[in-house]
């Protein structure tokens, strides 16, 4: 069977989906969503990754950035190759059939789940260090420290998951981008203006801490899995 005929049969077997003209978003809002997916907690994790892996760990950061950039180009090329390809599972099905779709879906959703868990853990640890005596009691059960902040962070983030349009979510993303920019400006101000300075302390390379550094550098680009959805809604 030739490829054009196979595509025709595949399109006939597809269940028609209703159009949703209101779910698209502008280029500027798409940029905010993309920047927020790449910045934020990833920036906060880089200093710890360098402390664990050494200064040469920056080479791994640039390597991971290049890999994500190249795979992003491949992702765009895959989505342009067929009109029915909109997500990672679609790519897996187009390349390896139903088994490929299931395999890609499992890995993608496991990654998204673990990234969400890591975000909650990081927020709990950071807020616990800022407010070490925080805690509350529910039905006689005392919850304090990291667990309390994890629960509070979950309650704050939960309403954003109910937004059905990435156009509305772009306002939340804009707040995250602004917070990341303010954080970078504060660090530069403390180092350059307040007299703290920038001191290149630490080791050049620490092999024992390299696995931790690699995982933190990869975490900086954890938004790679949502790029197809962001690009798809921008094009609508």
mmCIF file of C-alpha atoms in Angstrom:
data_model
loop_
_atom_site.group_PDB
_atom_site.id
_atom_site.type_symbol
_atom_site.label_atom_id
_atom_site.label_comp_id
_atom_site.label_asym_id
_atom_site.label_seq_id
_atom_site.Cartn_x
_atom_site.Cartn_y
_atom_site.Cartn_z
ATOM 1 C CA UNK A 1 0.000 0.000 0.000
ATOM 2 C CA UNK A 2 1.481 3.391 -1.019
ATOM 3 C CA UNK A 3 1.914 6.137 1.572
ATOM 4 C CA UNK A 4 -0.674 8.661 0.184
ATOM 5 C CA UNK A 5 -3.343 5.955 0.146
ATOM 6 C CA UNK A 6 -2.421 4.921 3.701
ATOM 7 C CA UNK A 7 -2.744 8.521 4.836
ATOM 8 C CA UNK A 8 -6.153 8.749 3.168
ATOM 9 C CA UNK A 9 -7.376 5.601 4.911
ATOM 10 C CA UNK A 10 -5.975 6.834 8.233
ATOM 11 C CA UNK A 11 -7.770 10.165 7.896
ATOM 12 C CA UNK A 12 -11.026 8.345 7.132
ATOM 13 C CA UNK A 13 -10.680 6.244 10.295
ATOM 14 C CA UNK A 14 -10.019 9.252 12.503
ATOM 15 C CA UNK A 15 -12.880 10.397 14.715
ATOM 16 C CA UNK A 16 -13.627 14.035 13.807
ATOM 17 C CA UNK A 17 -12.890 16.396 16.660
ATOM 18 C CA UNK A 18 -14.913 19.563 17.199
ATOM 19 C CA UNK A 19 -13.147 22.823 16.559
ATOM 20 C CA UNK A 20 -12.240 24.921 19.574
ATOM 21 C CA UNK A 21 -11.456 28.378 18.181
ATOM 22 C CA UNK A 22 -11.278 29.977 21.598
ATOM 23 C CA UNK A 23 -8.416 27.895 22.945
ATOM 24 C CA UNK A 24 -5.664 29.428 20.855
ATOM 25 C CA UNK A 25 -3.300 32.049 22.161
ATOM 26 C CA UNK A 26 -1.106 34.806 20.800
ATOM 27 C CA UNK A 27 2.607 34.683 20.074
ATOM 28 C CA UNK A 28 3.441 36.861 23.093
ATOM 29 C CA UNK A 29 1.463 34.681 25.489
ATOM 30 C CA UNK A 30 3.061 31.578 23.976
ATOM 31 C CA UNK A 31 6.477 33.107 24.677
ATOM 32 C CA UNK A 32 5.489 33.698 28.301
ATOM 33 C CA UNK A 33 4.341 30.086 28.646
ATOM 34 C CA UNK A 34 7.548 28.800 27.076
ATOM 35 C CA UNK A 35 9.840 31.022 29.158
ATOM 36 C CA UNK A 36 8.034 30.109 32.348
ATOM 37 C CA UNK A 37 8.431 26.415 31.512
ATOM 38 C CA UNK A 38 12.205 26.843 31.123
ATOM 39 C CA UNK A 39 12.910 29.317 33.916
ATOM 40 C CA UNK A 40 11.863 29.443 37.543
ATOM 41 C CA UNK A 41 12.932 26.617 39.795
ATOM 42 C CA UNK A 42 15.489 25.505 37.196
ATOM 43 C CA UNK A 43 17.420 28.735 37.795
ATOM 44 C CA UNK A 44 17.321 28.159 41.554
ATOM 45 C CA UNK A 45 18.761 24.655 41.162
ATOM 46 C CA UNK A 46 21.847 25.636 39.128
ATOM 47 C CA UNK A 47 23.939 26.927 42.096
ATOM 48 C CA UNK A 48 23.348 23.701 44.026
ATOM 49 C CA UNK A 49 24.187 21.644 40.938
ATOM 50 C CA UNK A 50 27.476 23.511 40.544
ATOM 51 C CA UNK A 51 28.272 23.024 44.214
ATOM 52 C CA UNK A 52 27.768 19.281 43.802
ATOM 53 C CA UNK A 53 29.457 18.724 40.446
ATOM 54 C CA UNK A 54 32.047 21.487 40.278
ATOM 55 C CA UNK A 55 32.587 24.322 37.831
ATOM 56 C CA UNK A 56 33.107 21.972 34.899
ATOM 57 C CA UNK A 57 29.486 20.968 35.402
ATOM 58 C CA UNK A 58 28.602 24.080 33.384
ATOM 59 C CA UNK A 59 29.722 22.143 30.315
ATOM 60 C CA UNK A 60 26.995 19.611 31.048
ATOM 61 C CA UNK A 61 24.458 22.424 31.369
ATOM 62 C CA UNK A 62 25.358 23.697 27.912
ATOM 63 C CA UNK A 63 25.308 20.131 26.568
ATOM 64 C CA UNK A 64 21.792 19.555 27.905
ATOM 65 C CA UNK A 65 20.727 22.918 26.427
ATOM 66 C CA UNK A 66 22.083 21.941 23.002
ATOM 67 C CA UNK A 67 20.340 18.552 23.154
ATOM 68 C CA UNK A 68 17.017 20.162 24.062
ATOM 69 C CA UNK A 69 17.445 22.746 21.295
ATOM 70 C CA UNK A 70 18.173 20.054 18.708
ATOM 71 C CA UNK A 71 15.351 17.788 19.850
ATOM 72 C CA UNK A 72 13.048 20.819 19.735
ATOM 73 C CA UNK A 73 13.908 21.245 16.059
ATOM 74 C CA UNK A 74 13.239 17.545 15.464
ATOM 75 C CA UNK A 75 9.943 17.875 17.306
ATOM 76 C CA UNK A 76 8.904 20.756 15.073
ATOM 77 C CA UNK A 77 9.879 18.740 12.005
ATOM 78 C CA UNK A 78 7.827 15.759 13.186
ATOM 79 C CA UNK A 79 4.765 17.926 13.769
ATOM 80 C CA UNK A 80 5.106 19.461 10.304
ATOM 81 C CA UNK A 81 5.441 16.072 8.612
ATOM 82 C CA UNK A 82 1.848 14.979 9.272
ATOM 83 C CA UNK A 83 -1.300 16.977 10.103
ATOM 84 C CA UNK A 84 -2.432 14.412 12.686
ATOM 85 C CA UNK A 85 0.727 14.703 14.807
ATOM 86 C CA UNK A 86 0.016 17.060 17.697
ATOM 87 C CA UNK A 87 1.633 15.439 20.767
ATOM 88 C CA UNK A 88 4.468 13.122 21.758
ATOM 89 C CA UNK A 89 2.161 10.057 21.809
ATOM 90 C CA UNK A 90 1.153 10.892 18.223
ATOM 91 C CA UNK A 91 4.826 10.816 17.227
ATOM 92 C CA UNK A 92 5.278 7.473 18.960
ATOM 93 C CA UNK A 93 2.266 6.015 17.171
ATOM 94 C CA UNK A 94 3.365 7.370 13.788
ATOM 95 C CA UNK A 95 6.826 5.846 14.226
ATOM 96 C CA UNK A 96 6.157 2.541 16.029
ATOM 97 C CA UNK A 97 2.401 2.007 15.973
ATOM 98 C CA UNK A 98 0.139 1.515 18.982
ATOM 99 C CA UNK A 99 2.950 0.096 21.153
ATOM 100 C CA UNK A 100 5.011 3.214 20.505
ATOM 101 C CA UNK A 101 2.101 5.432 21.502
ATOM 102 C CA UNK A 102 1.576 3.579 24.780
ATOM 103 C CA UNK A 103 5.307 3.559 25.587
ATOM 104 C CA UNK A 104 5.757 7.269 24.893
ATOM 105 C CA UNK A 105 2.605 8.114 26.860
ATOM 106 C CA UNK A 106 3.789 6.166 29.895
ATOM 107 C CA UNK A 107 7.215 7.836 29.956
ATOM 108 C CA UNK A 108 5.784 11.312 29.307
ATOM 109 C CA UNK A 109 3.136 11.179 32.039
ATOM 110 C CA UNK A 110 5.544 9.614 34.527
ATOM 111 C CA UNK A 111 7.964 12.477 33.829
ATOM 112 C CA UNK A 112 5.257 15.102 34.296
ATOM 113 C CA UNK A 113 4.137 13.469 37.536
ATOM 114 C CA UNK A 114 7.677 13.314 38.940
ATOM 115 C CA UNK A 115 8.373 16.908 37.901
ATOM 116 C CA UNK A 116 5.260 18.045 39.765
ATOM 117 C CA UNK A 117 6.380 16.090 42.835
ATOM 118 C CA UNK A 118 9.847 17.643 42.635
ATOM 119 C CA UNK A 119 8.367 21.133 42.424
ATOM 120 C CA UNK A 120 6.392 20.526 45.614
ATOM 121 C CA UNK A 121 9.448 19.124 47.406
ATOM 122 C CA UNK A 122 11.584 22.120 46.401
ATOM 123 C CA UNK A 123 8.914 24.584 47.484
ATOM 124 C CA UNK A 124 8.506 22.803 50.812
ATOM 125 C CA UNK A 125 12.261 22.816 51.492
ATOM 126 C CA UNK A 126 12.809 26.444 50.472
ATOM 127 C CA UNK A 127 9.828 27.850 52.363
ATOM 128 C CA UNK A 128 10.689 25.780 55.413
ATOM 129 C CA UNK A 129 14.113 27.413 55.537
ATOM 130 C CA UNK A 130 12.548 30.866 55.285
ATOM 131 C CA UNK A 131 9.883 30.140 57.922
ATOM 132 C CA UNK A 132 11.262 27.317 60.103
ATOM 133 C CA UNK A 133 8.582 27.553 62.814
ATOM 134 C CA UNK A 134 5.591 27.294 60.522
ATOM 135 C CA UNK A 135 2.930 24.659 61.277
ATOM 136 C CA UNK A 136 -0.744 24.042 61.888
ATOM 137 C CA UNK A 137 -3.075 21.421 63.329
ATOM 138 C CA UNK A 138 -5.970 19.730 61.532
ATOM 139 C CA UNK A 139 -8.361 17.461 63.470
ATOM 140 C CA UNK A 140 -5.766 16.895 66.163
ATOM 141 C CA UNK A 141 -3.071 16.061 63.599
ATOM 142 C CA UNK A 142 -0.094 18.399 63.807
ATOM 143 C CA UNK A 143 1.460 19.269 60.453
ATOM 144 C CA UNK A 144 4.605 21.343 60.463
ATOM 145 C CA UNK A 145 7.687 22.158 58.475
ATOM 146 C CA UNK A 146 8.070 20.865 54.948
ATOM 147 C CA UNK A 147 4.784 18.930 54.932
ATOM 148 C CA UNK A 148 2.789 22.057 55.767
ATOM 149 C CA UNK A 149 4.358 24.082 52.967
ATOM 150 C CA UNK A 150 3.909 21.221 50.488
ATOM 151 C CA UNK A 151 0.186 21.158 51.270
ATOM 152 C CA UNK A 152 -0.132 24.948 51.098
ATOM 153 C CA UNK A 153 1.756 25.068 47.787
ATOM 154 C CA UNK A 154 -0.520 22.373 46.382
ATOM 155 C CA UNK A 155 -3.592 24.387 47.343
ATOM 156 C CA UNK A 156 -2.168 27.519 45.702
ATOM 157 C CA UNK A 157 -1.168 25.749 42.481
ATOM 158 C CA UNK A 158 -4.322 23.624 42.189
ATOM 159 C CA UNK A 159 -6.627 26.372 40.766
ATOM 160 C CA UNK A 160 -4.215 26.962 37.869
ATOM 161 C CA UNK A 161 -4.772 23.372 36.719
ATOM 162 C CA UNK A 162 -8.452 24.167 36.141
ATOM 163 C CA UNK A 163 -7.693 26.762 33.457
ATOM 164 C CA UNK A 164 -8.753 25.353 30.086
ATOM 165 C CA UNK A 165 -6.996 28.010 28.012
ATOM 166 C CA UNK A 166 -3.256 28.609 27.808
ATOM 167 C CA UNK A 167 -4.142 32.214 27.035
ATOM 168 C CA UNK A 168 -5.334 32.633 30.620
ATOM 169 C CA UNK A 169 -2.433 30.584 31.950
ATOM 170 C CA UNK A 170 -0.077 33.019 30.212
ATOM 171 C CA UNK A 171 -0.839 35.596 32.908
ATOM 172 C CA UNK A 172 0.402 33.144 35.536
ATOM 173 C CA UNK A 173 3.429 32.418 33.357
ATOM 174 C CA UNK A 174 4.130 36.139 33.056
ATOM 175 C CA UNK A 175 4.224 36.336 36.850
ATOM 176 C CA UNK A 176 6.732 33.471 36.938
ATOM 177 C CA UNK A 177 8.932 35.119 34.296
ATOM 178 C CA UNK A 178 8.803 38.416 36.215
ATOM 179 C CA UNK A 179 9.744 36.648 39.465
ATOM 180 C CA UNK A 180 12.718 34.947 37.758
ATOM 181 C CA UNK A 181 13.880 38.288 36.330
ATOM 182 C CA UNK A 182 13.609 39.991 39.732
ATOM 183 C CA UNK A 183 15.559 37.120 41.303
ATOM 184 C CA UNK A 184 18.419 37.483 38.818
ATOM 185 C CA UNK A 185 18.485 41.261 39.326
ATOM 186 C CA UNK A 186 18.605 40.799 43.116
ATOM 187 C CA UNK A 187 21.536 38.394 42.860
ATOM 188 C CA UNK A 188 23.456 40.774 40.600
ATOM 189 C CA UNK A 189 22.652 43.676 42.940
ATOM 190 C CA UNK A 190 23.842 41.799 46.037
ATOM 191 C CA UNK A 191 27.040 40.688 44.326
ATOM 192 C CA UNK A 192 27.948 43.896 42.507
ATOM 193 C CA UNK A 193 26.445 46.734 44.589
ATOM 194 C CA UNK A 194 26.176 45.535 48.202
ATOM 195 C CA UNK A 195 29.832 44.575 48.346
ATOM 196 C CA UNK A 196 29.388 40.820 48.648
ATOM 197 C CA UNK A 197 31.234 40.236 45.391
ATOM 198 C CA UNK A 198 31.562 37.145 43.237
ATOM 199 C CA UNK A 199 34.074 34.604 44.506
ATOM 200 C CA UNK A 200 34.919 31.540 42.439
ATOM 201 C CA UNK A 201 35.060 29.126 45.353
ATOM 202 C CA UNK A 202 34.506 25.406 45.092
ATOM 203 C CA UNK A 203 36.153 22.530 43.281
ATOM 204 C CA UNK A 204 36.748 22.268 39.561
ATOM 205 C CA UNK A 205 35.234 18.781 39.261
ATOM 206 C CA UNK A 206 33.540 16.467 41.757
ATOM 207 C CA UNK A 207 32.718 13.052 40.297
ATOM 208 C CA UNK A 208 30.737 11.915 43.353
ATOM 209 C CA UNK A 209 28.299 14.797 42.965
ATOM 210 C CA UNK A 210 28.053 14.568 39.185
ATOM 211 C CA UNK A 211 24.862 12.404 39.117
ATOM 212 C CA UNK A 212 23.082 15.012 41.231
ATOM 213 C CA UNK A 213 24.369 17.804 38.990
ATOM 214 C CA UNK A 214 23.230 16.038 35.822
ATOM 215 C CA UNK A 215 19.752 15.466 37.227
ATOM 216 C CA UNK A 216 19.433 19.120 38.277
ATOM 217 C CA UNK A 217 20.623 20.361 34.877
ATOM 218 C CA UNK A 218 18.089 18.111 33.148
ATOM 219 C CA UNK A 219 15.434 19.458 35.523
ATOM 220 C CA UNK A 220 16.113 22.945 34.131
ATOM 221 C CA UNK A 221 14.588 21.820 30.815
ATOM 222 C CA UNK A 222 11.719 19.752 32.205
ATOM 223 C CA UNK A 223 9.259 21.917 30.231
ATOM 224 C CA UNK A 224 10.350 20.199 27.029
ATOM 225 C CA UNK A 225 7.466 17.739 27.314
ATOM 226 C CA UNK A 226 4.789 20.464 27.087
ATOM 227 C CA UNK A 227 6.203 22.249 24.039
ATOM 228 C CA UNK A 228 4.014 20.393 21.485
ATOM 229 C CA UNK A 229 0.867 21.461 23.320
ATOM 230 C CA UNK A 230 2.065 25.064 23.563
ATOM 231 C CA UNK A 231 2.953 25.227 19.863
ATOM 232 C CA UNK A 232 -0.303 23.542 18.862
ATOM 233 C CA UNK A 233 -2.491 26.052 20.698
ATOM 234 C CA UNK A 234 -0.459 28.961 19.336
ATOM 235 C CA UNK A 235 -1.153 27.831 15.760
ATOM 236 C CA UNK A 236 -4.917 27.572 16.205
#
